Amino acid sequence: FADDVTFFASDESTTNLNLFMSKVVADAANWCNTNKFFLNLDKNKKKNNFSLKRDIYNDDNSVKLLCFYIDAKLIWNDHILYVSGRLSKVIYILRQLRSCQHKSYLKWVYHSLFHSILSYGLLLWGNSTGVENILLLQKKALRVITFSKPIDHWRPLFIAENIRTVINLSYILACLVFTKERYNSLTVTKDVHHHFTRHNNFIRCDFNRLNISKTSFNSVGISLFNKLHPSAHTVSSKCFKKKLHKWLVKKNPF
């Protein structure tokens, strides 16, 4: 019971933070015992610190939450390894099926297994440095389902099968769709001043000092959305996603 319960706390003092977290765990255990529930303390993990500083914390362990492996510096290396392992198993399944199944069935299996694993939580880890390893696995999977040779160029295969690469799929498309769905709640330039400028309908992005904030899905989505045609501001979300998908498959720069 309560294996998926998560809480976050902050304090300037590490000592006070650890005391507070210990108290919360103790209170949760007491509540479970009082209500005749069982709290498995062996399955509960505590992550003491999250920091982007290199020399303060030396905590290399990651914690698993909702199939995400979260590390102290949010660089997603452990999660990439986890996703790569799952995708490699799907590639093995596709190789076994290739000798006895038609291409259309292999493509269905690809979308059901490979694509679903690939797209889960892509907004969070899609801009990490390890995403190139995921792209290599995606190329292997596509060569398997298209009965292509290992030396065949990957770009024409993606275009012919109407499949986006992990960078286009996950990151670019997901960021833009996320921004489009929130467009009405975001601040645009014309809301700040009443002067007519060429950037009047541009979404305003908060100032970010750190690179990890500048490359977050929120900032990237706003930056890319401002480069689209003005019609993207008024078109419906469904039409926006459909046309953007078609354009990304055709271009497939990554």
mmCIF file of C-alpha atoms in Angstrom, residues 46-154:
data_model
loop_
_atom_site.group_PDB
_atom_site.id
_atom_site.type_symbol
_atom_site.label_atom_id
_atom_site.label_comp_id
_atom_site.label_asym_id
_atom_site.label_seq_id
_atom_site.Cartn_x
_atom_site.Cartn_y
_atom_site.Cartn_z
ATOM 1 C CA LYS A 46 14.155 8.787 -0.124
ATOM 2 C CA LYS A 47 15.942 11.168 -2.456
ATOM 3 C CA ASN A 48 17.694 13.694 -0.264
ATOM 4 C CA ASN A 49 18.821 16.331 -2.738
ATOM 5 C CA PHE A 50 18.197 17.620 -6.226
ATOM 6 C CA SER A 51 20.800 20.075 -7.467
ATOM 7 C CA LEU A 52 22.476 21.181 -10.697
ATOM 8 C CA LYS A 53 25.707 22.001 -8.896
ATOM 9 C CA ARG A 54 28.547 19.605 -9.613
ATOM 10 C CA ASP A 55 30.474 19.567 -6.363
ATOM 11 C CA ILE A 56 27.861 19.784 -3.618
ATOM 12 C CA TYR A 57 26.040 16.471 -3.878
ATOM 13 C CA ASN A 58 27.559 13.195 -4.934
ATOM 14 C CA ASP A 59 24.398 11.122 -5.093
ATOM 15 C CA ASP A 60 24.437 8.901 -8.180
ATOM 16 C CA ASN A 61 21.452 6.779 -7.207
ATOM 17 C CA SER A 62 18.156 7.286 -8.991
ATOM 18 C CA VAL A 63 14.635 6.570 -7.829
ATOM 19 C CA LYS A 64 11.839 5.015 -9.852
ATOM 20 C CA LEU A 65 8.510 6.819 -9.963
ATOM 21 C CA LEU A 66 5.738 5.860 -12.384
ATOM 22 C CA CYS A 67 8.274 4.126 -14.666
ATOM 23 C CA PHE A 68 10.579 7.165 -14.617
ATOM 24 C CA TYR A 69 14.091 6.896 -13.233
ATOM 25 C CA ILE A 70 14.809 10.276 -11.658
ATOM 26 C CA ASP A 71 18.359 11.210 -10.694
ATOM 27 C CA ALA A 72 19.604 14.046 -8.526
ATOM 28 C CA LYS A 73 20.687 16.234 -11.469
ATOM 29 C CA LEU A 74 17.760 15.420 -13.782
ATOM 30 C CA ILE A 75 20.002 14.321 -16.652
ATOM 31 C CA TRP A 76 17.887 11.192 -17.350
ATOM 32 C CA ASN A 77 20.825 8.854 -18.026
ATOM 33 C CA ASP A 78 19.363 6.019 -15.949
ATOM 34 C CA HIS A 79 15.958 6.473 -17.537
ATOM 35 C CA ILE A 80 17.466 6.359 -21.034
ATOM 36 C CA LEU A 81 19.172 3.070 -20.159
ATOM 37 C CA TYR A 82 15.867 1.718 -18.866
ATOM 38 C CA VAL A 83 13.965 2.753 -22.005
ATOM 39 C CA SER A 84 16.756 1.426 -24.246
ATOM 40 C CA GLY A 85 16.526 -1.973 -22.581
ATOM 41 C CA ARG A 86 12.772 -2.167 -23.128
ATOM 42 C CA LEU A 87 13.075 -1.056 -26.756
ATOM 43 C CA SER A 88 15.816 -3.622 -27.427
ATOM 44 C CA LYS A 89 13.431 -6.366 -26.300
ATOM 45 C CA VAL A 90 10.812 -5.106 -28.763
ATOM 46 C CA ILE A 91 13.384 -5.164 -31.574
ATOM 47 C CA TYR A 92 14.111 -8.793 -30.722
ATOM 48 C CA ILE A 93 10.393 -9.569 -30.945
ATOM 49 C CA LEU A 94 10.189 -7.843 -34.337
ATOM 50 C CA ARG A 95 13.147 -9.861 -35.625
ATOM 51 C CA GLN A 96 11.469 -13.096 -34.575
ATOM 52 C CA LEU A 97 8.194 -12.097 -36.226
ATOM 53 C CA ARG A 98 9.783 -10.918 -39.458
ATOM 54 C CA SER A 99 10.235 -14.447 -40.787
ATOM 55 C CA CYS A 100 6.565 -15.375 -40.434
ATOM 56 C CA GLN A 101 4.556 -12.147 -40.566
ATOM 57 C CA HIS A 102 3.656 -9.558 -43.180
ATOM 58 C CA LYS A 103 5.090 -6.056 -43.121
ATOM 59 C CA SER A 104 1.739 -4.503 -42.158
ATOM 60 C CA TYR A 105 1.565 -6.708 -39.056
ATOM 61 C CA LEU A 106 5.126 -5.784 -38.083
ATOM 62 C CA LYS A 107 4.245 -2.124 -38.400
ATOM 63 C CA TRP A 108 1.217 -2.669 -36.169
ATOM 64 C CA VAL A 109 3.435 -4.326 -33.557
ATOM 65 C CA TYR A 110 5.889 -1.429 -33.863
ATOM 66 C CA HIS A 111 3.201 1.147 -33.075
ATOM 67 C CA SER A 112 1.703 -0.968 -30.295
ATOM 68 C CA LEU A 113 4.931 -1.753 -28.446
ATOM 69 C CA PHE A 114 7.893 0.298 -29.638
ATOM 70 C CA HIS A 115 6.050 3.557 -30.241
ATOM 71 C CA SER A 116 4.107 3.407 -26.973
ATOM 72 C CA ILE A 117 7.299 2.942 -24.938
ATOM 73 C CA LEU A 118 9.049 5.650 -26.938
ATOM 74 C CA SER A 119 6.354 8.278 -26.489
ATOM 75 C CA TYR A 120 5.735 7.781 -22.761
ATOM 76 C CA GLY A 121 6.865 10.907 -20.919
ATOM 77 C CA LEU A 122 8.800 12.129 -23.944
ATOM 78 C CA LEU A 123 8.265 15.748 -22.989
ATOM 79 C CA LEU A 124 10.402 15.203 -19.900
ATOM 80 C CA TRP A 125 13.387 13.299 -21.271
ATOM 81 C CA GLY A 126 13.141 13.952 -25.026
ATOM 82 C CA ASN A 127 15.806 16.683 -24.959
ATOM 83 C CA SER A 128 18.398 14.778 -22.923
ATOM 84 C CA THR A 129 21.791 13.920 -24.384
ATOM 85 C CA GLY A 130 21.053 10.191 -24.425
ATOM 86 C CA VAL A 131 18.138 10.510 -26.830
ATOM 87 C CA GLU A 132 20.531 9.772 -29.721
ATOM 88 C CA ASN A 133 20.843 6.211 -28.406
ATOM 89 C CA ILE A 134 17.074 5.896 -28.636
ATOM 90 C CA LEU A 135 17.212 7.156 -32.219
ATOM 91 C CA LEU A 136 19.711 4.411 -33.126
ATOM 92 C CA LEU A 137 17.340 1.784 -31.750
ATOM 93 C CA GLN A 138 14.460 3.313 -33.671
ATOM 94 C CA LYS A 139 16.470 3.088 -36.899
ATOM 95 C CA LYS A 140 17.144 -0.599 -36.212
ATOM 96 C CA ALA A 141 13.453 -1.242 -35.574
ATOM 97 C CA LEU A 142 12.437 0.492 -38.786
ATOM 98 C CA ARG A 143 14.945 -1.504 -40.848
ATOM 99 C CA VAL A 144 13.508 -4.679 -39.347
ATOM 100 C CA ILE A 145 9.869 -3.930 -40.163
ATOM 101 C CA THR A 146 10.736 -2.742 -43.696
ATOM 102 C CA PHE A 147 13.002 -5.751 -44.418
ATOM 103 C CA SER A 148 15.840 -3.344 -45.183
ATOM 104 C CA LYS A 149 19.550 -3.940 -45.016
ATOM 105 C CA PRO A 150 21.614 -2.558 -42.096
ATOM 106 C CA ILE A 151 23.427 -0.204 -44.492
ATOM 107 C CA ASP A 152 20.261 1.254 -46.043
ATOM 108 C CA HIS A 153 19.791 4.951 -45.356
ATOM 109 C CA TRP A 154 17.216 5.552 -42.652
#
